[in-house]
Amino acid sequence: MAEPIILPPRLDLSSVPAVLANLKSRPDGDTLVLDAAHVGHFGALGLQMVLAAAKTAGNRLQMVNVSDKALAQLHCMGMTPEKICEVAR
């Protein structure tokens, strides 16, 4: 498994630029593994960034260790980690 990208506790306007830079620094063809264990706030901008990363990564995106708070917030936006990964296909 590829080295995971540890998502910050708040995935929102304040943190998206740094996460995006990290995503862009990964070599093409690598599987993107997003570790959401510490995410307590999953904002809409964060979701938009993750969806764009999923689309760009194709079949090479995994979300792991998604916190209960992140799951609840994704659910409120009509999403789940599985649906995000489906975007990649």
PDB file of C-alpha atoms in Angstrom:
ATOM      1  CA  MET A   1       0.000   0.000   0.000  1.00  0.00           C
ATOM      2  CA  ALA A   2       1.203   3.516  -0.788  1.00  0.00           C
ATOM      3  CA  GLU A   3       2.218   5.899   1.981  1.00  0.00           C
ATOM      4  CA  PRO A   4      -1.042   7.452   3.253  1.00  0.00           C
ATOM      5  CA  ILE A   5      -1.776  11.149   3.175  1.00  0.00           C
ATOM      6  CA  ILE A   6      -2.886  12.021   6.708  1.00  0.00           C
ATOM      7  CA  LEU A   7      -5.810  14.401   6.429  1.00  0.00           C
ATOM      8  CA  PRO A   8      -5.947  17.255   8.971  1.00  0.00           C
ATOM      9  CA  PRO A   9      -8.539  17.528  11.763  1.00  0.00           C
ATOM     10  CA  ARG A  10     -10.363  20.248   9.797  1.00  0.00           C
ATOM     11  CA  LEU A  11     -10.719  19.625   6.081  1.00  0.00           C
ATOM     12  CA  ASP A  12     -11.924  23.068   5.024  1.00  0.00           C
ATOM     13  CA  LEU A  13     -10.771  26.303   3.376  1.00  0.00           C
ATOM     14  CA  SER A  14      -7.923  26.717   5.852  1.00  0.00           C
ATOM     15  CA  SER A  15      -6.370  23.300   5.171  1.00  0.00           C
ATOM     16  CA  VAL A  16      -7.319  22.420   1.588  1.00  0.00           C
ATOM     17  CA  PRO A  17      -4.369  24.265  -0.063  1.00  0.00           C
ATOM     18  CA  ALA A  18      -1.793  22.266   1.929  1.00  0.00           C
ATOM     19  CA  VAL A  19      -3.560  18.952   1.311  1.00  0.00           C
ATOM     20  CA  LEU A  20      -3.898  19.783  -2.377  1.00  0.00           C
ATOM     21  CA  ALA A  21      -0.165  20.526  -2.605  1.00  0.00           C
ATOM     22  CA  ASN A  22       0.528  17.161  -0.963  1.00  0.00           C
ATOM     23  CA  LEU A  23      -1.778  15.391  -3.430  1.00  0.00           C
ATOM     24  CA  LYS A  24      -0.104  17.087  -6.390  1.00  0.00           C
ATOM     25  CA  SER A  25       3.360  16.111  -5.144  1.00  0.00           C
ATOM     26  CA  ARG A  26       2.574  12.399  -5.434  1.00  0.00           C
ATOM     27  CA  PRO A  27       4.025  10.625  -8.478  1.00  0.00           C
ATOM     28  CA  ASP A  28       1.561   9.881 -11.265  1.00  0.00           C
ATOM     29  CA  GLY A  29       0.350   6.315 -11.111  1.00  0.00           C
ATOM     30  CA  ASP A  30       0.663   6.013  -7.327  1.00  0.00           C
ATOM     31  CA  THR A  31      -2.389   4.911  -5.379  1.00  0.00           C
ATOM     32  CA  LEU A  32      -3.713   7.789  -3.286  1.00  0.00           C
ATOM     33  CA  VAL A  33      -4.453   6.598   0.232  1.00  0.00           C
ATOM     34  CA  LEU A  34      -6.271   9.206   2.318  1.00  0.00           C
ATOM     35  CA  ASP A  35      -6.212   8.558   6.063  1.00  0.00           C
ATOM     36  CA  ALA A  36      -9.158  10.368   7.661  1.00  0.00           C
ATOM     37  CA  ALA A  37      -8.707   9.062  11.215  1.00  0.00           C
ATOM     38  CA  HIS A  38      -8.270  12.542  12.695  1.00  0.00           C
ATOM     39  CA  VAL A  39     -10.850  14.417  10.622  1.00  0.00           C
ATOM     40  CA  GLY A  40     -13.413  16.027  12.905  1.00  0.00           C
ATOM     41  CA  HIS A  41     -14.733  18.517  10.339  1.00  0.00           C
ATOM     42  CA  PHE A  42     -15.177  17.466   6.702  1.00  0.00           C
ATOM     43  CA  GLY A  43     -16.311  20.601   4.898  1.00  0.00           C
ATOM     44  CA  ALA A  44     -17.852  20.883   1.443  1.00  0.00           C
ATOM     45  CA  LEU A  45     -14.644  22.335  -0.026  1.00  0.00           C
ATOM     46  CA  GLY A  46     -12.714  19.394   1.415  1.00  0.00           C
ATOM     47  CA  LEU A  47     -15.205  17.014  -0.173  1.00  0.00           C
ATOM     48  CA  GLN A  48     -14.884  18.804  -3.510  1.00  0.00           C
ATOM     49  CA  MET A  49     -11.090  18.458  -3.359  1.00  0.00           C
ATOM     50  CA  VAL A  50     -11.282  14.749  -2.465  1.00  0.00           C
ATOM     51  CA  LEU A  51     -13.785  14.116  -5.289  1.00  0.00           C
ATOM     52  CA  ALA A  52     -11.481  15.876  -7.768  1.00  0.00           C
ATOM     53  CA  ALA A  53      -8.537  13.824  -6.498  1.00  0.00           C
ATOM     54  CA  ALA A  54     -10.604  10.654  -6.859  1.00  0.00           C
ATOM     55  CA  LYS A  55     -11.503  11.527 -10.438  1.00  0.00           C
ATOM     56  CA  THR A  56      -7.878  12.321 -11.276  1.00  0.00           C
ATOM     57  CA  ALA A  57      -6.561   9.166  -9.589  1.00  0.00           C
ATOM     58  CA  GLY A  58      -8.876   6.823 -11.481  1.00  0.00           C
ATOM     59  CA  ASN A  59      -8.981   3.409  -9.783  1.00  0.00           C
ATOM     60  CA  ARG A  60      -6.128   4.390  -7.502  1.00  0.00           C
ATOM     61  CA  LEU A  61      -7.838   6.038  -4.511  1.00  0.00           C
ATOM     62  CA  GLN A  62      -8.559   4.592  -1.088  1.00  0.00           C
ATOM     63  CA  MET A  63     -10.000   6.233   2.006  1.00  0.00           C
ATOM     64  CA  VAL A  64      -8.981   4.550   5.246  1.00  0.00           C
ATOM     65  CA  ASN A  65      -9.666   5.005   8.969  1.00  0.00           C
ATOM     66  CA  VAL A  66     -12.514   7.458   8.380  1.00  0.00           C
ATOM     67  CA  SER A  67     -13.586   8.915  11.733  1.00  0.00           C
ATOM     68  CA  ASP A  68     -17.198   8.708  12.898  1.00  0.00           C
ATOM     69  CA  LYS A  69     -17.518  12.511  12.723  1.00  0.00           C
ATOM     70  CA  ALA A  70     -16.238  12.566   9.151  1.00  0.00           C
ATOM     71  CA  LEU A  71     -18.629   9.742   8.216  1.00  0.00           C
ATOM     72  CA  ALA A  72     -21.566  11.664   9.699  1.00  0.00           C
ATOM     73  CA  GLN A  73     -20.636  14.862   7.853  1.00  0.00           C
ATOM     74  CA  LEU A  74     -20.137  13.009   4.570  1.00  0.00           C
ATOM     75  CA  HIS A  75     -23.543  11.398   5.075  1.00  0.00           C
ATOM     76  CA  CYS A  76     -25.133  14.855   5.516  1.00  0.00           C
ATOM     77  CA  MET A  77     -23.699  15.768   2.093  1.00  0.00           C
ATOM     78  CA  GLY A  78     -25.048  12.556   0.568  1.00  0.00           C
ATOM     79  CA  MET A  79     -21.647  10.894   0.354  1.00  0.00           C
ATOM     80  CA  THR A  80     -19.757   7.945   1.807  1.00  0.00           C
ATOM     81  CA  PRO A  81     -16.122   6.871   1.397  1.00  0.00           C
ATOM     82  CA  GLU A  82     -17.372   4.141  -0.931  1.00  0.00           C
ATOM     83  CA  LYS A  83     -19.205   6.641  -3.145  1.00  0.00           C
ATOM     84  CA  ILE A  84     -16.094   8.825  -3.281  1.00  0.00           C
ATOM     85  CA  CYS A  85     -14.024   5.861  -4.431  1.00  0.00           C
ATOM     86  CA  GLU A  86     -16.699   5.005  -7.026  1.00  0.00           C
ATOM     87  CA  VAL A  87     -16.092   8.423  -8.602  1.00  0.00           C
ATOM     88  CA  ALA A  88     -12.586   7.170  -9.292  1.00  0.00           C
ATOM     89  CA  ARG A  89     -13.828   4.345 -11.510  1.00  0.00           C
TER      90      ARG A  89
END
